[in-house]
Amino acid sequence: MGKPSHRISVWLVPPPKASQALEAVIASVASRYKSPKFQPHITLLSFPATPDIDPNALLPPRAQLPSTVPITFQEVCTGKTYFQSVLIELEKREDSVLQALYNQVKTFTQKNRGDPVSSAIEGTPSGTKPFYPHLSLYYGEPPMEVKEEIIDALAVEGAISISGPLTVGGVEGGFHVSEIWVVRTEGPVEGWEVLQRVKLEGMEHSPQEV
């Protein structure tokens, strides 16, 4: 196996209706601030890999994955890195399905790759922070006042509402993860490539759209 020259990420993707609504928020900010547009997602893991890595070796069999993964919005806030510039912070509990899924996929990936998997999440230096569940709305490195301006503008436009459960783009409180994607996230955002999609069994015939 050669030296790592690619970056692989494991994403949790919202169901179609929530994806469409959150993507509209991302696109609105991107158009205004000339930033990249991207698929709404929660990064579970992100790590360097060789070009010949088998994406099928990165996820447990679908039958071993949870049938559903509930996601709860906490707040819209700013971050300190390019990929965590403006984001929805998500509820994090050690006993949650989300945390268990992170532990499961990380352990599985370590075993199948034969080496440690970085716990870095979209720009967080390896080994410095634990899993930080979030869904980014804006990629960039502007001054803090610009990040705060983005959040204020979204609130004024009604894209963010905190009267009751946090609502973003009409998605109230959160959603249940629809699919897990393995994505090659090397280079410019527009060049990222989805290598594998796994639909969670509990969402296969679910009427729930958000």
XYZ file of C-alpha atoms in Angstrom:
210
model
C 0.000 0.000 0.000
C 1.320 3.435 -0.911
C 1.603 6.533 1.171
C -1.615 8.437 1.993
C -2.364 11.027 -0.650
C -6.124 11.351 -0.324
C -8.525 12.326 2.424
C -11.566 10.221 3.207
C -14.530 11.359 5.279
C -17.518 9.465 6.641
C -20.651 11.606 6.524
C -24.095 11.302 8.076
C -26.641 12.722 5.644
C -30.116 14.120 6.467
C -33.245 12.752 4.755
C -34.244 14.390 1.451
C -36.621 17.079 2.731
C -34.232 18.230 5.477
C -31.265 18.052 3.072
C -33.054 20.256 0.568
C -33.984 22.822 3.225
C -30.506 22.979 4.782
C -28.856 23.051 1.364
C -30.930 26.135 0.536
C -29.539 27.880 3.636
C -25.983 26.891 2.697
C -26.504 28.071 -0.887
C -27.933 31.402 0.277
C -24.887 32.102 2.433
C -22.531 30.873 -0.292
C -24.057 33.201 -2.876
C -23.754 36.194 -0.582
C -20.239 35.511 0.669
C -18.749 33.735 -2.398
C -18.115 30.555 -0.429
C -18.407 26.893 -1.502
C -21.745 25.143 -1.733
C -21.866 21.625 -0.304
C -24.154 18.782 0.680
C -25.449 19.174 4.256
C -23.771 16.548 6.412
C -22.326 15.637 9.790
C -18.725 14.455 9.580
C -18.311 11.306 11.662
C -14.644 10.709 10.770
C -12.046 12.249 8.476
C -8.607 10.769 7.838
C -5.792 10.426 5.262
C -5.916 7.381 2.983
C -4.196 5.867 -0.024
C -5.782 6.190 -3.497
C -6.523 2.455 -3.611
C -8.452 2.294 -0.338
C -11.582 0.137 -0.493
C -14.575 2.245 0.648
C -16.409 -0.987 1.510
C -13.804 -1.606 4.231
C -14.694 1.595 6.053
C -18.219 0.847 7.253
C -19.661 -2.115 9.157
C -22.291 -4.203 7.316
C -25.615 -2.390 7.164
C -27.233 -4.971 9.453
C -24.756 -3.987 12.197
C -25.466 -0.256 11.891
C -28.212 1.390 13.961
C -31.555 1.452 12.174
C -31.968 5.132 12.960
C -29.761 7.933 14.300
C -31.640 10.885 15.835
C -29.942 14.278 15.575
C -30.884 17.200 17.840
C -29.963 20.811 17.091
C -28.417 22.772 19.974
C -27.439 26.189 18.609
C -26.088 28.015 15.585
C -22.635 29.321 16.400
C -19.215 30.207 15.022
C -16.137 27.987 14.928
C -12.408 28.517 14.587
C -11.523 26.604 11.418
C -12.304 26.852 7.698
C -14.664 23.877 7.780
C -16.235 24.898 11.086
C -16.790 28.586 10.404
C -20.565 28.871 10.937
C -22.326 25.732 12.066
C -25.188 24.049 13.870
C -23.853 22.561 17.060
C -25.548 19.225 17.781
C -26.460 17.562 21.035
C -23.646 15.346 22.310
C -24.277 12.672 24.919
C -22.027 9.753 25.774
C -25.056 7.437 25.823
C -26.486 8.635 22.494
C -26.895 6.576 19.316
C -24.718 9.154 17.541
C -21.800 8.681 19.944
C -22.174 4.894 19.768
C -22.122 5.037 15.962
C -18.976 7.166 16.033
C -17.259 4.653 18.318
C -18.450 1.728 16.199
C -17.310 3.133 12.845
C -14.009 4.390 14.225
C -13.187 0.970 15.713
C -14.254 -0.854 12.543
C -12.214 1.454 10.336
C -9.130 1.157 12.526
C -9.323 -2.622 12.352
C -9.778 -2.761 8.587
C -7.166 -0.148 7.757
C -4.680 -1.676 10.159
C -3.635 1.658 11.649
C -5.044 4.356 13.930
C -7.797 6.550 12.556
C -7.468 10.230 13.259
C -10.232 11.616 15.447
C -9.938 14.889 13.544
C -13.258 16.258 12.446
C -13.125 18.617 9.432
C -10.052 20.622 10.293
C -9.664 19.825 13.992
C -6.050 18.741 14.654
C -5.715 15.039 15.416
C -5.668 14.119 19.077
C -6.515 17.580 20.376
C -10.303 17.386 20.603
C -12.925 14.657 21.015
C -15.727 14.025 18.549
C -17.525 17.323 17.956
C -20.893 16.707 16.286
C -21.953 19.614 14.104
C -23.443 20.468 10.731
C -21.626 23.268 8.912
C -23.523 26.034 7.137
C -20.559 28.032 5.837
C -16.940 27.280 4.916
C -14.457 30.139 5.175
C -11.999 32.024 7.337
C -13.399 35.561 7.569
C -13.069 37.831 10.619
C -15.321 36.972 13.564
C -17.571 39.938 12.835
C -18.383 38.473 9.412
C -19.304 35.104 10.936
C -21.554 36.853 13.431
C -23.041 38.920 10.595
C -23.942 35.693 8.770
C -25.773 34.332 11.803
C -27.559 37.647 12.415
C -28.649 37.836 8.760
C -30.024 34.286 8.842
C -32.003 35.146 11.971
C -33.404 38.351 10.446
C -34.411 36.467 7.284
C -36.159 33.801 9.342
C -33.774 31.023 8.289
C -32.978 30.564 11.987
C -35.642 30.583 14.681
C -35.103 30.016 18.398
C -38.747 30.417 19.462
C -39.271 26.841 20.561
C -36.912 24.122 19.301
C -34.055 25.541 17.207
C -35.263 25.637 13.609
C -32.898 26.073 10.649
C -34.273 26.453 7.146
C -37.620 25.121 8.350
C -36.042 21.986 9.842
C -37.347 22.017 13.402
C -35.251 20.594 16.207
C -33.210 18.164 14.129
C -33.753 15.077 12.003
C -33.049 11.352 11.700
C -29.999 10.434 9.603
C -31.032 8.909 6.279
C -27.738 7.662 4.846
C -24.051 7.227 5.644
C -21.665 8.314 2.896
C -17.989 7.630 2.347
C -16.566 10.665 0.532
C -13.180 11.534 -0.927
C -12.708 15.071 0.436
C -9.391 16.016 -1.131
C -8.875 19.359 -2.843
C -11.578 21.909 -3.752
C -15.076 21.211 -2.415
C -16.574 20.982 -5.898
C -14.212 18.088 -6.641
C -15.217 15.950 -3.665
C -16.416 12.486 -4.691
C -18.975 10.217 -3.033
C -17.541 6.676 -3.028
C -20.267 4.815 -1.162
C -23.810 5.384 0.131
C -25.482 3.205 2.767
C -29.146 3.800 3.606
C -30.026 3.032 7.215
C -32.536 0.206 7.528
C -34.928 2.217 9.675
C -35.213 4.858 6.926
C -35.731 2.381 4.068
C -39.527 2.623 4.106
C -39.980 5.417 6.602
C -42.576 8.092 5.822
C -40.483 10.540 7.878
C -38.834 13.128 5.665
C -37.177 15.271 8.286
